[in-house]
Tab-separated table of C-alpha atoms in Angstrom:
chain	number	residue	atom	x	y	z
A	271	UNK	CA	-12.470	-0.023	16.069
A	272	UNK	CA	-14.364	-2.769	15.085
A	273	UNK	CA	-11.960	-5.899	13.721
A	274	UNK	CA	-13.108	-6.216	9.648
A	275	UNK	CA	-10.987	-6.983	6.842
A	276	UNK	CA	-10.884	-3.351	5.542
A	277	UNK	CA	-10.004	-1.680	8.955
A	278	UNK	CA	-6.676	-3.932	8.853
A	279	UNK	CA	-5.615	-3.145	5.582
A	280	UNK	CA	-6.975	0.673	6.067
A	281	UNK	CA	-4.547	0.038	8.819
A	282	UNK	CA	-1.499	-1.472	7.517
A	283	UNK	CA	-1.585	0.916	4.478
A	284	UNK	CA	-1.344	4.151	6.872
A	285	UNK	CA	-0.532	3.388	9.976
A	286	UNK	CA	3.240	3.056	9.000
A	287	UNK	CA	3.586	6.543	7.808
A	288	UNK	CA	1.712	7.864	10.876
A	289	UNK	CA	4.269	6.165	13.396
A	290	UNK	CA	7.129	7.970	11.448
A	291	UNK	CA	4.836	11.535	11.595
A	292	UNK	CA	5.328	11.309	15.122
A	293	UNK	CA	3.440	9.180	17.114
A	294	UNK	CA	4.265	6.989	19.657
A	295	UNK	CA	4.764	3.292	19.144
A	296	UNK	CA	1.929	0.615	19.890
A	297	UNK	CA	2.675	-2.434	22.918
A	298	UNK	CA	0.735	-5.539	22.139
A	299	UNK	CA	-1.673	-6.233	25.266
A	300	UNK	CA	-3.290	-9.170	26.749
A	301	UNK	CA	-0.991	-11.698	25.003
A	302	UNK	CA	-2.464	-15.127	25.216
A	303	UNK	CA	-0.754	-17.611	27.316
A	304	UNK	CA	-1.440	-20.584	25.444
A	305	UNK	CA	-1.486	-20.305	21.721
A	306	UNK	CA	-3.974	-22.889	20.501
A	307	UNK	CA	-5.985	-21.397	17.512
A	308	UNK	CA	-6.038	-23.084	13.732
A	309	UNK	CA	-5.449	-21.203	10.568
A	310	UNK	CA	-5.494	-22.038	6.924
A	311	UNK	CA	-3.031	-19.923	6.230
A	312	UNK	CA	0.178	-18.347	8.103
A	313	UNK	CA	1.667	-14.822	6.851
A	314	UNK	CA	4.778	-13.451	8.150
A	315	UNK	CA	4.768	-9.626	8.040
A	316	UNK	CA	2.235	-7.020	8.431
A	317	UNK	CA	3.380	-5.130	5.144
A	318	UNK	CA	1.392	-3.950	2.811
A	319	UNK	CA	1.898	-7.574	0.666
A	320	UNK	CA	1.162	-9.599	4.307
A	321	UNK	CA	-2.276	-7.586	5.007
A	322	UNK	CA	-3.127	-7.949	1.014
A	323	UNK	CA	-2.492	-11.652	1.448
A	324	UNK	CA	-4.699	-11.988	4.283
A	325	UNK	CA	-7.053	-9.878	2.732
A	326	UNK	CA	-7.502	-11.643	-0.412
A	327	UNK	CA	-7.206	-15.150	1.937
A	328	UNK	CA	-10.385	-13.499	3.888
A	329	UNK	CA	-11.794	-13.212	0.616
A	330	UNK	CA	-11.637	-16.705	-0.619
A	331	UNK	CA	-13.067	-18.076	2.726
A	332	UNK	CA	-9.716	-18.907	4.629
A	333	UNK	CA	-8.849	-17.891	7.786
A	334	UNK	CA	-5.741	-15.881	8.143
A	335	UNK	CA	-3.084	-15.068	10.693
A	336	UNK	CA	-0.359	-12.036	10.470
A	337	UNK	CA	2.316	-12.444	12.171
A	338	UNK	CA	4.836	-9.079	12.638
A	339	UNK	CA	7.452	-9.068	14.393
A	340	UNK	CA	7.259	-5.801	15.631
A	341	UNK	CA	4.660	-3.903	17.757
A	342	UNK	CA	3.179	-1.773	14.414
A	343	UNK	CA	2.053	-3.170	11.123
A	344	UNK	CA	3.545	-1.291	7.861
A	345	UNK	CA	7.000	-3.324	6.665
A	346	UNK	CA	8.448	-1.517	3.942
A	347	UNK	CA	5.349	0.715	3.429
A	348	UNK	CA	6.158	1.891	6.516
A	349	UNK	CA	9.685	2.484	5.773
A	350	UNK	CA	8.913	4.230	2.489
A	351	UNK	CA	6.833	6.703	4.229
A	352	UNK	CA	3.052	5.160	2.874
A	353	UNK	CA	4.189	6.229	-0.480
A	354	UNK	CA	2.545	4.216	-3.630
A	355	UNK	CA	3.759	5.541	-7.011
A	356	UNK	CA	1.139	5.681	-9.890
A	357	UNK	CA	1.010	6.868	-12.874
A	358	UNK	CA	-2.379	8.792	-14.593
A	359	UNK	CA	-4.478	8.629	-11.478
A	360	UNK	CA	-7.204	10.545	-11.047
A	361	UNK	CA	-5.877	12.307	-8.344
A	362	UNK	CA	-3.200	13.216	-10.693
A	363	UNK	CA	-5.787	14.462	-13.406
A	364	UNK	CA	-7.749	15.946	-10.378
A	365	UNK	CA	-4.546	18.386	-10.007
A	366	UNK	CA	-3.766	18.920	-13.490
A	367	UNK	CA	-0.742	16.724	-13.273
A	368	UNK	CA	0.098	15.323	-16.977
A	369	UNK	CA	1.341	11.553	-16.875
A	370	UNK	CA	1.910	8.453	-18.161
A	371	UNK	CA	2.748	4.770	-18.010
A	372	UNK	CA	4.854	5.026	-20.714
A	373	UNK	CA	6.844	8.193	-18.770
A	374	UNK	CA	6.916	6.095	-15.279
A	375	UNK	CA	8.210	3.061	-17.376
A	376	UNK	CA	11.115	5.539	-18.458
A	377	UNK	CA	11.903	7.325	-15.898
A	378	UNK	CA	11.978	3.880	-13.550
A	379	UNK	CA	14.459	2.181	-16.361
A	380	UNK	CA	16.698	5.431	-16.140
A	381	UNK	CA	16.419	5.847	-11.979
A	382	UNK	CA	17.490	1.917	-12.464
A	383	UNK	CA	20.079	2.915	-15.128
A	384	UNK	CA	18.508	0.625	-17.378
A	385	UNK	CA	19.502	-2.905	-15.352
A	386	UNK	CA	16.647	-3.152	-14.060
A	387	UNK	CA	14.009	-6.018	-16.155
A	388	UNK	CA	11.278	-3.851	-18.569
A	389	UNK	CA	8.943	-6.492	-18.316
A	390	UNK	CA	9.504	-6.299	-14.361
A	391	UNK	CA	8.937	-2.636	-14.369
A	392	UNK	CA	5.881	-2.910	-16.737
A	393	UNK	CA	4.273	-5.665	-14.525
A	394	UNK	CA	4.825	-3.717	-11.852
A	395	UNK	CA	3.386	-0.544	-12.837
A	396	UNK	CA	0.152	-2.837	-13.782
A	397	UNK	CA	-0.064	-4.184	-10.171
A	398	UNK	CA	0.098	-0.909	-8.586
A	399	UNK	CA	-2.793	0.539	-10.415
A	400	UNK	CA	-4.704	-2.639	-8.676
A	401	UNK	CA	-3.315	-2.035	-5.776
A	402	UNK	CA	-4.238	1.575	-5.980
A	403	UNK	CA	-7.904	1.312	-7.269
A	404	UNK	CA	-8.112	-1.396	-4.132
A	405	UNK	CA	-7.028	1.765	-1.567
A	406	UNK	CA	-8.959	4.269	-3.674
A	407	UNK	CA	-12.312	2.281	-4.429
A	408	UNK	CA	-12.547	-0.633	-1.807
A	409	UNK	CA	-11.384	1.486	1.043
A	410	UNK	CA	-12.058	4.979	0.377
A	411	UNK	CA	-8.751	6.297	1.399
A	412	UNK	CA	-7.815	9.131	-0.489
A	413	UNK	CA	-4.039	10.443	-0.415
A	414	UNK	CA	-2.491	13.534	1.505
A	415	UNK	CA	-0.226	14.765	-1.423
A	416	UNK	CA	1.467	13.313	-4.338
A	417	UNK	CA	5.225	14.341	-4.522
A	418	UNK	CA	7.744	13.866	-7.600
A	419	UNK	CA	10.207	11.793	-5.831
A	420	UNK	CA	12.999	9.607	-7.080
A	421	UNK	CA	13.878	11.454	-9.858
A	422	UNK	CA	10.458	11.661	-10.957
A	423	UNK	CA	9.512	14.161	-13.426
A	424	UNK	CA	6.520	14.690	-12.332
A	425	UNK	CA	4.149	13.680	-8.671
A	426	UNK	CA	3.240	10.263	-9.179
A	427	UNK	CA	4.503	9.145	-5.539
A	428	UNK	CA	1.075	9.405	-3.449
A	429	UNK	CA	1.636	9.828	0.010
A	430	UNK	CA	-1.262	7.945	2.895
A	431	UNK	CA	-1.059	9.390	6.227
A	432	UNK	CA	-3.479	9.833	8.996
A	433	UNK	CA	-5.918	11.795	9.177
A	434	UNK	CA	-8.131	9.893	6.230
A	435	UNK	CA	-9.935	11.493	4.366
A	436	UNK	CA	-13.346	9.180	3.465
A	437	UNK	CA	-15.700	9.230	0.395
């Protein structure tokens, strides 16, 4: 696979849900013996927020280095099973599923028993609908299900697993 931009965050977005469907675990190879090379900027953790960070770094002409820790990228995407929970997609409206912000913004404050911050959970549901038209639009990956998860009313949670399916 060629090294781009979009094949490392296609990669970071599913590849964590793919090692916990099954498959084996990747060894890093080749490792250099000397490590010599200049960055603008250092990220630590090949989550979903490290590849977005070196993504959008990429994008304003720096040059970027992830750094994980372990021999798979994914952090807590990984861990959550690739899941990203949206409200009113059109995958949602695709399948007839009726939703909401307003609905996810309740049912998160009552899953949190109402400590967690509105504000928090309303900026939150706004970045995930960026974060989701950047998966959706910029890289064409399209989810395997959405699941009502949580104690979620209705499927919101959408799941990305290999195999992709491309526009």
């Amino acid at each position: 696979m060629k090294l781009t931009r979009r094949n490392i965050l296609k990669t970071s977005v599913l590849s964590g849900a793919a090692i916990l469907a099954g498959t084996s675990q990747a060894t890093p190879v080749n490792a250099p013996a000397k490590w010599d090379a200049t960055y603008d900027v250092v990220i630590i953790g090949a989550g979903g927020g490290g590849m977005m960070a070196a993504h959008y770094a990429a994008e304003k002409g720096l040059k970027p280095v992830v750094l994980e820790k372990l021999a798979f990228p994914g952090g807590s995407s990984a861990v959550c099973g690739g899941q990203l929970s949206i409200a009113d997609s059109p995958i949602q409206r695709e399948k007839g599923i009726k939703d909401s912000e307003e609905l996810f913004k309740k049912e998160m404050l009552k899953v949190g028993q109402n400590k967690n911050d509105p504000a928090l959970v309303e900026a939150h549901i706004k970045s995930i609908r960026e974060v989701f038209n950047f998966i959706h639009n910029t890289l064409g990956a399209r989810p395997k299900s959405v699941n009502a998860v949580s104690g979620m009313s209705v499927p919101r949670a959408h799941l990305y697993y290999p195999p992709l399916q491309s526009c």
